[in-house]
Every structure is written in structure tokens, then in C-alpha cells.
mmCIF file with all atom_site columns, C-alpha atoms in Angstrom:
data_model
loop_
_atom_site.group_PDB
_atom_site.id
_atom_site.type_symbol
_atom_site.label_atom_id
_atom_site.label_alt_id
_atom_site.label_comp_id
_atom_site.label_asym_id
_atom_site.label_entity_id
_atom_site.label_seq_id
_atom_site.pdbx_PDB_ins_code
_atom_site.Cartn_x
_atom_site.Cartn_y
_atom_site.Cartn_z
_atom_site.occupancy
_atom_site.B_iso_or_equiv
_atom_site.pdbx_formal_charge
_atom_site.auth_seq_id
_atom_site.auth_comp_id
_atom_site.auth_asym_id
_atom_site.auth_atom_id
_atom_site.pdbx_PDB_model_num
ATOM 1   C CA . UNK A 1 1   ? 0.369   8.953   -11.778 1.00 68.00 ? 866  UNK A CA 1
ATOM 2   C CA . UNK A 1 2   ? 0.376   5.933   -14.087 1.00 74.00 ? 867  UNK A CA 1
ATOM 3   C CA . UNK A 1 3   ? 2.883   4.817   -16.716 1.00 80.00 ? 868  UNK A CA 1
ATOM 4   C CA . UNK A 1 4   ? 5.888   5.832   -14.632 1.00 86.00 ? 869  UNK A CA 1
ATOM 5   C CA . UNK A 1 5   ? 9.517   4.918   -15.199 1.00 88.00 ? 870  UNK A CA 1
ATOM 6   C CA . UNK A 1 6   ? 11.674  5.159   -12.093 1.00 88.00 ? 871  UNK A CA 1
ATOM 7   C CA . UNK A 1 7   ? 15.305  6.120   -12.529 1.00 89.00 ? 872  UNK A CA 1
ATOM 8   C CA . UNK A 1 8   ? 18.072  6.335   -9.944  1.00 87.00 ? 873  UNK A CA 1
ATOM 9   C CA . UNK A 1 9   ? 17.886  5.241   -6.315  1.00 83.00 ? 874  UNK A CA 1
ATOM 10  C CA . UNK A 1 10  ? 14.965  2.969   -5.431  1.00 83.00 ? 875  UNK A CA 1
ATOM 11  C CA . UNK A 1 11  ? 14.362  2.083   -9.100  1.00 87.00 ? 876  UNK A CA 1
ATOM 12  C CA . UNK A 1 12  ? 15.321  -1.568  -8.606  1.00 89.00 ? 877  UNK A CA 1
ATOM 13  C CA . UNK A 1 13  ? 13.576  -1.730  -5.228  1.00 91.00 ? 878  UNK A CA 1
ATOM 14  C CA . UNK A 1 14  ? 10.330  -0.303  -6.609  1.00 90.00 ? 879  UNK A CA 1
ATOM 15  C CA . UNK A 1 15  ? 10.423  -2.623  -9.616  1.00 90.00 ? 880  UNK A CA 1
ATOM 16  C CA . UNK A 1 16  ? 11.034  -5.583  -7.294  1.00 93.00 ? 881  UNK A CA 1
ATOM 17  C CA . UNK A 1 17  ? 8.152   -4.516  -5.027  1.00 94.00 ? 882  UNK A CA 1
ATOM 18  C CA . UNK A 1 18  ? 5.826   -4.115  -8.003  1.00 94.00 ? 883  UNK A CA 1
ATOM 19  C CA . UNK A 1 19  ? 6.766   -7.476  -9.494  1.00 95.00 ? 884  UNK A CA 1
ATOM 20  C CA . UNK A 1 20  ? 6.086   -9.174  -6.147  1.00 96.00 ? 885  UNK A CA 1
ATOM 21  C CA . UNK A 1 21  ? 2.574   -7.691  -5.958  1.00 97.00 ? 886  UNK A CA 1
ATOM 22  C CA . UNK A 1 22  ? 1.845   -8.705  -9.562  1.00 97.00 ? 887  UNK A CA 1
ATOM 23  C CA . UNK A 1 23  ? 3.096   -12.237 -8.885  1.00 98.00 ? 888  UNK A CA 1
ATOM 24  C CA . UNK A 1 24  ? 1.049   -12.565 -5.687  1.00 98.00 ? 889  UNK A CA 1
ATOM 25  C CA . UNK A 1 25  ? -2.058  -11.160 -7.375  1.00 98.00 ? 890  UNK A CA 1
ATOM 26  C CA . UNK A 1 26  ? -1.640  -13.749 -10.139 1.00 98.00 ? 891  UNK A CA 1
ATOM 27  C CA . UNK A 1 27  ? -1.356  -16.454 -7.496  1.00 98.00 ? 892  UNK A CA 1
ATOM 28  C CA . UNK A 1 28  ? -4.189  -15.432 -5.145  1.00 98.00 ? 893  UNK A CA 1
ATOM 29  C CA . UNK A 1 29  ? -6.773  -13.126 -6.788  1.00 98.00 ? 894  UNK A CA 1
ATOM 30  C CA . UNK A 1 30  ? -9.948  -15.101 -7.358  1.00 95.00 ? 895  UNK A CA 1
ATOM 31  C CA . UNK A 1 31  ? -9.160  -17.606 -4.613  1.00 98.00 ? 896  UNK A CA 1
ATOM 32  C CA . UNK A 1 32  ? -11.241 -17.588 -1.447  1.00 97.00 ? 897  UNK A CA 1
ATOM 33  C CA . UNK A 1 33  ? -10.105 -15.993 1.801   1.00 96.00 ? 898  UNK A CA 1
ATOM 34  C CA . UNK A 1 34  ? -10.374 -18.834 4.358   1.00 96.00 ? 899  UNK A CA 1
ATOM 35  C CA . UNK A 1 35  ? -11.346 -16.429 7.151   1.00 95.00 ? 900  UNK A CA 1
ATOM 36  C CA . UNK A 1 36  ? -14.291 -14.532 5.604   1.00 96.00 ? 901  UNK A CA 1
ATOM 37  C CA . UNK A 1 37  ? -15.040 -16.727 2.552   1.00 97.00 ? 902  UNK A CA 1
ATOM 38  C CA . UNK A 1 38  ? -14.742 -13.791 0.133   1.00 97.00 ? 903  UNK A CA 1
ATOM 39  C CA . UNK A 1 39  ? -12.583 -13.763 -2.983  1.00 98.00 ? 904  UNK A CA 1
ATOM 40  C CA . UNK A 1 40  ? -9.203  -12.059 -2.821  1.00 98.00 ? 905  UNK A CA 1
ATOM 41  C CA . UNK A 1 41  ? -9.002  -8.788  -4.755  1.00 98.00 ? 906  UNK A CA 1
ATOM 42  C CA . UNK A 1 42  ? -6.150  -7.219  -6.767  1.00 98.00 ? 907  UNK A CA 1
ATOM 43  C CA . UNK A 1 43  ? -3.743  -5.210  -4.636  1.00 98.00 ? 908  UNK A CA 1
ATOM 44  C CA . UNK A 1 44  ? -1.688  -2.304  -5.989  1.00 97.00 ? 909  UNK A CA 1
ATOM 45  C CA . UNK A 1 45  ? 1.667   -0.987  -4.844  1.00 96.00 ? 910  UNK A CA 1
ATOM 46  C CA . UNK A 1 46  ? 2.110   2.784   -4.800  1.00 94.00 ? 911  UNK A CA 1
ATOM 47  C CA . UNK A 1 47  ? 4.543   5.349   -3.450  1.00 92.00 ? 912  UNK A CA 1
ATOM 48  C CA . UNK A 1 48  ? 3.944   8.595   -1.614  1.00 92.00 ? 913  UNK A CA 1
ATOM 49  C CA . UNK A 1 49  ? 6.546   11.318  -2.055  1.00 90.00 ? 914  UNK A CA 1
ATOM 50  C CA . UNK A 1 50  ? 6.676   14.412  0.115   1.00 88.00 ? 915  UNK A CA 1
ATOM 51  C CA . UNK A 1 51  ? 7.029   17.628  -1.842  1.00 87.00 ? 916  UNK A CA 1
ATOM 52  C CA . UNK A 1 52  ? 7.616   18.120  -5.520  1.00 85.00 ? 917  UNK A CA 1
ATOM 53  C CA . UNK A 1 53  ? 9.802   15.924  -7.677  1.00 84.00 ? 918  UNK A CA 1
ATOM 54  C CA . UNK A 1 54  ? 10.914  16.811  -11.200 1.00 82.00 ? 919  UNK A CA 1
ATOM 55  C CA . UNK A 1 55  ? 9.130   14.609  -13.725 1.00 90.00 ? 920  UNK A CA 1
ATOM 56  C CA . UNK A 1 56  ? 10.074  14.352  -17.387 1.00 92.00 ? 921  UNK A CA 1
ATOM 57  C CA . UNK A 1 57  ? 7.637   13.093  -20.011 1.00 93.00 ? 922  UNK A CA 1
ATOM 58  C CA . UNK A 1 58  ? 9.077   10.798  -22.685 1.00 94.00 ? 923  UNK A CA 1
ATOM 59  C CA . UNK A 1 59  ? 7.531   8.830   -25.532 1.00 94.00 ? 924  UNK A CA 1
ATOM 60  C CA . UNK A 1 60  ? 8.662   5.275   -26.224 1.00 93.00 ? 925  UNK A CA 1
ATOM 61  C CA . UNK A 1 61  ? 7.134   3.414   -29.180 1.00 94.00 ? 926  UNK A CA 1
ATOM 62  C CA . UNK A 1 62  ? 4.264   5.898   -29.251 1.00 95.00 ? 927  UNK A CA 1
ATOM 63  C CA . UNK A 1 63  ? 3.460   5.464   -25.540 1.00 93.00 ? 928  UNK A CA 1
ATOM 64  C CA . UNK A 1 64  ? 3.867   8.436   -23.185 1.00 93.00 ? 929  UNK A CA 1
ATOM 65  C CA . UNK A 1 65  ? 5.668   7.742   -19.904 1.00 94.00 ? 930  UNK A CA 1
ATOM 66  C CA . UNK A 1 66  ? 6.648   9.890   -16.951 1.00 92.00 ? 931  UNK A CA 1
ATOM 67  C CA . UNK A 1 67  ? 10.247  9.513   -15.769 1.00 93.00 ? 932  UNK A CA 1
ATOM 68  C CA . UNK A 1 68  ? 10.901  10.164  -12.090 1.00 91.00 ? 933  UNK A CA 1
ATOM 69  C CA . UNK A 1 69  ? 14.544  10.702  -11.184 1.00 87.00 ? 934  UNK A CA 1
ATOM 70  C CA . UNK A 1 70  ? 14.565  9.209   -7.711  1.00 85.00 ? 935  UNK A CA 1
ATOM 71  C CA . UNK A 1 71  ? 18.068  10.599  -7.093  1.00 86.00 ? 936  UNK A CA 1
ATOM 72  C CA . UNK A 1 72  ? 16.280  13.896  -6.400  1.00 83.00 ? 937  UNK A CA 1
ATOM 73  C CA . UNK A 1 73  ? 14.186  12.383  -3.593  1.00 88.00 ? 938  UNK A CA 1
ATOM 74  C CA . UNK A 1 74  ? 15.325  12.594  0.005   1.00 88.00 ? 939  UNK A CA 1
ATOM 75  C CA . UNK A 1 75  ? 15.150  9.010   1.381   1.00 87.00 ? 940  UNK A CA 1
ATOM 76  C CA . UNK A 1 76  ? 13.040  10.242  4.294   1.00 90.00 ? 941  UNK A CA 1
ATOM 77  C CA . UNK A 1 77  ? 10.469  11.653  1.868   1.00 92.00 ? 942  UNK A CA 1
ATOM 78  C CA . UNK A 1 78  ? 9.305   8.490   0.062   1.00 91.00 ? 943  UNK A CA 1
ATOM 79  C CA . UNK A 1 79  ? 7.254   5.592   1.385   1.00 93.00 ? 944  UNK A CA 1
ATOM 80  C CA . UNK A 1 80  ? 5.810   2.499   -0.281  1.00 94.00 ? 945  UNK A CA 1
ATOM 81  C CA . UNK A 1 81  ? 2.374   1.025   0.393   1.00 96.00 ? 946  UNK A CA 1
ATOM 82  C CA . UNK A 1 82  ? -0.023  -1.547  -1.043  1.00 97.00 ? 947  UNK A CA 1
ATOM 83  C CA . UNK A 1 83  ? -3.793  -1.848  -0.815  1.00 98.00 ? 948  UNK A CA 1
ATOM 84  C CA . UNK A 1 84  ? -6.818  -2.754  -2.911  1.00 98.00 ? 949  UNK A CA 1
ATOM 85  C CA . UNK A 1 85  ? -6.259  -1.130  -6.290  1.00 96.00 ? 950  UNK A CA 1
ATOM 86  C CA . UNK A 1 86  ? -9.588  0.729   -6.127  1.00 96.00 ? 951  UNK A CA 1
ATOM 87  C CA . UNK A 1 87  ? -8.627  2.381   -2.849  1.00 97.00 ? 952  UNK A CA 1
ATOM 88  C CA . UNK A 1 88  ? -5.363  4.091   -3.823  1.00 96.00 ? 953  UNK A CA 1
ATOM 89  C CA . UNK A 1 89  ? -6.994  7.532   -4.395  1.00 95.00 ? 954  UNK A CA 1
ATOM 90  C CA . UNK A 1 90  ? -8.971  7.128   -1.138  1.00 95.00 ? 955  UNK A CA 1
ATOM 91  C CA . UNK A 1 91  ? -5.753  6.259   0.726   1.00 96.00 ? 956  UNK A CA 1
ATOM 92  C CA . UNK A 1 92  ? -4.007  9.406   -0.536  1.00 95.00 ? 957  UNK A CA 1
ATOM 93  C CA . UNK A 1 93  ? -7.008  11.540  0.367   1.00 95.00 ? 958  UNK A CA 1
ATOM 94  C CA . UNK A 1 94  ? -7.282  9.930   3.811   1.00 95.00 ? 959  UNK A CA 1
ATOM 95  C CA . UNK A 1 95  ? -3.651  10.532  4.842   1.00 94.00 ? 960  UNK A CA 1
ATOM 96  C CA . UNK A 1 96  ? -4.120  14.175  3.871   1.00 92.00 ? 961  UNK A CA 1
ATOM 97  C CA . UNK A 1 97  ? -7.298  14.520  5.941   1.00 93.00 ? 962  UNK A CA 1
ATOM 98  C CA . UNK A 1 98  ? -7.013  15.790  9.528   1.00 93.00 ? 963  UNK A CA 1
ATOM 99  C CA . UNK A 1 99  ? -8.206  13.239  12.053  1.00 93.00 ? 964  UNK A CA 1
ATOM 100 C CA . UNK A 1 100 ? -7.118  10.172  10.074  1.00 95.00 ? 965  UNK A CA 1
ATOM 101 C CA . UNK A 1 101 ? -4.766  7.889   11.946  1.00 95.00 ? 966  UNK A CA 1
ATOM 102 C CA . UNK A 1 102 ? -3.108  4.552   11.330  1.00 96.00 ? 967  UNK A CA 1
ATOM 103 C CA . UNK A 1 103 ? -3.532  1.487   13.479  1.00 97.00 ? 968  UNK A CA 1
ATOM 104 C CA . UNK A 1 104 ? -2.392  -2.107  13.381  1.00 96.00 ? 969  UNK A CA 1
ATOM 105 C CA . UNK A 1 105 ? -4.764  -5.040  13.644  1.00 96.00 ? 970  UNK A CA 1
ATOM 106 C CA . UNK A 1 106 ? -4.085  -7.688  16.281  1.00 95.00 ? 971  UNK A CA 1
ATOM 107 C CA . UNK A 1 107 ? -3.783  -11.211 14.882  1.00 91.00 ? 972  UNK A CA 1
ATOM 108 C CA . UNK A 1 108 ? -7.174  -12.207 16.273  1.00 92.00 ? 973  UNK A CA 1
ATOM 109 C CA . UNK A 1 109 ? -9.040  -9.094  15.099  1.00 94.00 ? 974  UNK A CA 1
ATOM 110 C CA . UNK A 1 110 ? -12.679 -9.622  14.093  1.00 95.00 ? 975  UNK A CA 1
ATOM 111 C CA . UNK A 1 111 ? -11.965 -7.314  11.121  1.00 96.00 ? 976  UNK A CA 1
ATOM 112 C CA . UNK A 1 112 ? -10.489 -10.350 9.324   1.00 96.00 ? 977  UNK A CA 1
ATOM 113 C CA . UNK A 1 113 ? -13.934 -11.972 9.476   1.00 95.00 ? 978  UNK A CA 1
ATOM 114 C CA . UNK A 1 114 ? -15.788 -9.029  7.957   1.00 96.00 ? 979  UNK A CA 1
ATOM 115 C CA . UNK A 1 115 ? -17.401 -10.149 4.693   1.00 96.00 ? 980  UNK A CA 1
ATOM 116 C CA . UNK A 1 116 ? -16.452 -6.985  2.842   1.00 96.00 ? 981  UNK A CA 1
ATOM 117 C CA . UNK A 1 117 ? -13.381 -5.687  1.040   1.00 96.00 ? 982  UNK A CA 1
ATOM 118 C CA . UNK A 1 118 ? -11.944 -4.192  4.249   1.00 96.00 ? 983  UNK A CA 1
ATOM 119 C CA . UNK A 1 119 ? -11.895 -7.617  5.906   1.00 97.00 ? 984  UNK A CA 1
ATOM 120 C CA . UNK A 1 120 ? -10.545 -9.347  2.818   1.00 98.00 ? 985  UNK A CA 1
ATOM 121 C CA . UNK A 1 121 ? -7.743  -6.839  2.233   1.00 98.00 ? 986  UNK A CA 1
ATOM 122 C CA . UNK A 1 122 ? -6.820  -6.871  5.931   1.00 97.00 ? 987  UNK A CA 1
ATOM 123 C CA . UNK A 1 123 ? -6.148  -10.605 5.763   1.00 97.00 ? 988  UNK A CA 1
ATOM 124 C CA . UNK A 1 124 ? -4.692  -10.423 2.250   1.00 98.00 ? 989  UNK A CA 1
ATOM 125 C CA . UNK A 1 125 ? -2.024  -7.897  3.316   1.00 97.00 ? 990  UNK A CA 1
ATOM 126 C CA . UNK A 1 126 ? -1.019  -10.284 6.102   1.00 95.00 ? 991  UNK A CA 1
ATOM 127 C CA . UNK A 1 127 ? -0.939  -13.160 3.598   1.00 97.00 ? 992  UNK A CA 1
ATOM 128 C CA . UNK A 1 128 ? 1.236   -11.174 1.157   1.00 97.00 ? 993  UNK A CA 1
ATOM 129 C CA . UNK A 1 129 ? 3.554   -10.222 4.020   1.00 95.00 ? 994  UNK A CA 1
ATOM 130 C CA . UNK A 1 130 ? 4.437   -13.910 4.349   1.00 95.00 ? 995  UNK A CA 1
ATOM 131 C CA . UNK A 1 131 ? 5.816   -13.838 0.791   1.00 95.00 ? 996  UNK A CA 1
ATOM 132 C CA . UNK A 1 132 ? 7.332   -10.337 0.814   1.00 92.00 ? 997  UNK A CA 1
ATOM 133 C CA . UNK A 1 133 ? 9.966   -10.378 3.545   1.00 85.00 ? 998  UNK A CA 1
ATOM 134 C CA . UNK A 1 134 ? 10.366  -6.600  3.488   1.00 89.00 ? 999  UNK A CA 1
ATOM 135 C CA . UNK A 1 135 ? 6.735   -5.690  4.082   1.00 91.00 ? 1000 UNK A CA 1
ATOM 136 C CA . UNK A 1 136 ? 4.207   -5.484  6.880   1.00 93.00 ? 1001 UNK A CA 1
ATOM 137 C CA . UNK A 1 137 ? 0.467   -6.077  6.572   1.00 94.00 ? 1002 UNK A CA 1
ATOM 138 C CA . UNK A 1 138 ? -2.513  -5.740  8.921   1.00 95.00 ? 1003 UNK A CA 1
ATOM 139 C CA . UNK A 1 139 ? -2.439  -1.927  8.866   1.00 96.00 ? 1004 UNK A CA 1
ATOM 140 C CA . UNK A 1 140 ? -5.602  0.148   8.875   1.00 97.00 ? 1005 UNK A CA 1
ATOM 141 C CA . UNK A 1 141 ? -6.360  3.797   8.151   1.00 97.00 ? 1006 UNK A CA 1
ATOM 142 C CA . UNK A 1 142 ? -9.071  4.978   10.512  1.00 96.00 ? 1007 UNK A CA 1
ATOM 143 C CA . UNK A 1 143 ? -10.957 8.044   9.312   1.00 93.00 ? 1008 UNK A CA 1
ATOM 144 C CA . UNK A 1 144 ? -13.285 10.128  11.452  1.00 88.00 ? 1009 UNK A CA 1
ATOM 145 C CA . UNK A 1 145 ? -15.806 10.419  8.593   1.00 84.00 ? 1010 UNK A CA 1
ATOM 146 C CA . UNK A 1 146 ? -14.983 7.633   6.204   1.00 77.00 ? 1011 UNK A CA 1
ATOM 147 C CA . UNK A 1 147 ? -14.472 3.947   5.694   1.00 89.00 ? 1012 UNK A CA 1
ATOM 148 C CA . UNK A 1 148 ? -11.608 1.953   7.148   1.00 95.00 ? 1013 UNK A CA 1
ATOM 149 C CA . UNK A 1 149 ? -8.830  1.291   4.618   1.00 97.00 ? 1014 UNK A CA 1
ATOM 150 C CA . UNK A 1 150 ? -6.738  -1.859  5.048   1.00 97.00 ? 1015 UNK A CA 1
ATOM 151 C CA . UNK A 1 151 ? -3.182  -1.619  3.720   1.00 97.00 ? 1016 UNK A CA 1
ATOM 152 C CA . UNK A 1 152 ? 0.367   -2.902  3.907   1.00 97.00 ? 1017 UNK A CA 1
ATOM 153 C CA . UNK A 1 153 ? 3.714   -1.115  3.855   1.00 96.00 ? 1018 UNK A CA 1
ATOM 154 C CA . UNK A 1 154 ? 7.121   -1.777  2.367   1.00 95.00 ? 1019 UNK A CA 1
ATOM 155 C CA . UNK A 1 155 ? 9.870   -1.680  4.950   1.00 91.00 ? 1020 UNK A CA 1
ATOM 156 C CA . UNK A 1 156 ? 12.649  -1.478  2.337   1.00 90.00 ? 1021 UNK A CA 1
ATOM 157 C CA . UNK A 1 157 ? 11.887  2.198   1.597   1.00 87.00 ? 1022 UNK A CA 1
ATOM 158 C CA . UNK A 1 158 ? 12.552  4.574   4.542   1.00 78.00 ? 1023 UNK A CA 1
ATOM 159 C CA . UNK A 1 159 ? 9.788   7.207   4.362   1.00 85.00 ? 1024 UNK A CA 1
ATOM 160 C CA . UNK A 1 160 ? 10.317  8.527   7.867   1.00 88.00 ? 1025 UNK A CA 1
ATOM 161 C CA . UNK A 1 161 ? 8.115   11.566  7.232   1.00 87.00 ? 1026 UNK A CA 1
ATOM 162 C CA . UNK A 1 162 ? 5.190   9.086   7.080   1.00 90.00 ? 1027 UNK A CA 1
ATOM 163 C CA . UNK A 1 163 ? 6.397   7.021   10.041  1.00 91.00 ? 1028 UNK A CA 1
ATOM 164 C CA . UNK A 1 164 ? 2.990   7.148   11.756  1.00 91.00 ? 1029 UNK A CA 1
ATOM 165 C CA . UNK A 1 165 ? 1.529   5.262   8.753   1.00 92.00 ? 1030 UNK A CA 1
ATOM 166 C CA . UNK A 1 166 ? 4.488   2.871   8.388   1.00 92.00 ? 1031 UNK A CA 1
ATOM 167 C CA . UNK A 1 167 ? 4.732   1.789   12.024  1.00 92.00 ? 1032 UNK A CA 1
ATOM 168 C CA . UNK A 1 168 ? 1.412   2.640   13.688  1.00 93.00 ? 1033 UNK A CA 1
ATOM 169 C CA . UNK A 1 169 ? 1.533   2.924   17.455  1.00 92.00 ? 1034 UNK A CA 1
ATOM 170 C CA . UNK A 1 170 ? -2.180  2.296   17.974  1.00 94.00 ? 1035 UNK A CA 1
ATOM 171 C CA . UNK A 1 171 ? -3.960  -1.051  17.901  1.00 95.00 ? 1036 UNK A CA 1
ATOM 172 C CA . UNK A 1 172 ? -7.411  -1.114  16.321  1.00 95.00 ? 1037 UNK A CA 1
ATOM 173 C CA . UNK A 1 173 ? -9.904  -2.953  18.485  1.00 86.00 ? 1038 UNK A CA 1
ATOM 174 C CA . UNK A 1 174 ? -13.285 -3.708  17.013  1.00 80.00 ? 1039 UNK A CA 1
ATOM 175 C CA . UNK A 1 175 ? -15.882 -5.678  18.894  1.00 61.00 ? 1040 UNK A CA 1
ATOM 176 C CA . UNK A 1 176 ? -17.646 -6.711  15.687  1.00 50.00 ? 1041 UNK A CA 1
#
């Protein structure tokens, strides 16, 4: 859902998270990843909410917005992530697909050297983590029948119902 206005709890946190991603994208997108020599890509922050949340549509200066009252969200039922902006729909689909699991990449993973978007985003989430003190990069969604999706998580939003994606217990080992 685009053009969202957050109200209530988490509003300031989500705005802060979003502004950090925008700032880091402005700083790094277009520069070259020193590990795989590919250009950094724009990352997008997004939030997964368990269950239904009342949403109100409002119009401000002719622009339609959706207002989410975060006071109606159980803290355990919301989690914040960031990944390549083109992968957000794939991420949502993947976490809702049986057989998908999350893993963390070791610091010396060959995935960082892959000359594709997966390798670039894997390193980029680690890079952004250095600037966002309340985040963790080097995460990977592993799908049984799909591509690997590199992502990062925000640790300043609880989201315990998605704990297996926030703090993966498995380490992804790739020989190439």
C-alpha cells in the first residue's frame, strides 16, 4: 500500500526508518559495491502487519492517502524490513509461501561476490546496517522454488510473530 500516513504508536519510528533509507539511498545508489563491482540499487523500507488493520482514506490537497492508526496494532504483530525496492512484492509472497525460510549470511559468504542484485543487496544491507544502529543486514529468504531475496530488518519494531524472519537461526552456506 503506497501513500500511507502512519498515526499513533510507531509513527515516529517508521518515519525515522524511512528517512534513514532515503538518506542512505541518496548517498550510495549509483556508487559501486567494492565486493562485486556492481552499482548499488535503491532499497525500500516496508512493514508487515499480521491480521487486518482499520485504514481510513483521506484526501489532502487533492492527493489520496491511507491513514493507518498504529494504536490498533499489537506490537507483536508488526515488523519492519528493507530490501531492493523491486523485490517488496516478492518478499511478501515468499514469506507467505510454505517452504520459505530465513537465513543469515556469514561475513565471508561468497554471496557478497555474486555479480547480480542478490549479491549487491546482501552487501548493501550490511553497509546500511553500519549507519542504522537499530537494524540488521545480511539476511536472506531462501525459497524452495524461487530466487534468493536479500534483506535487512529493523530491530526497533518488535514483530515477534515474524521472529523467524527477524532473527534467523540458520546460516546460509553457498559454495559459489
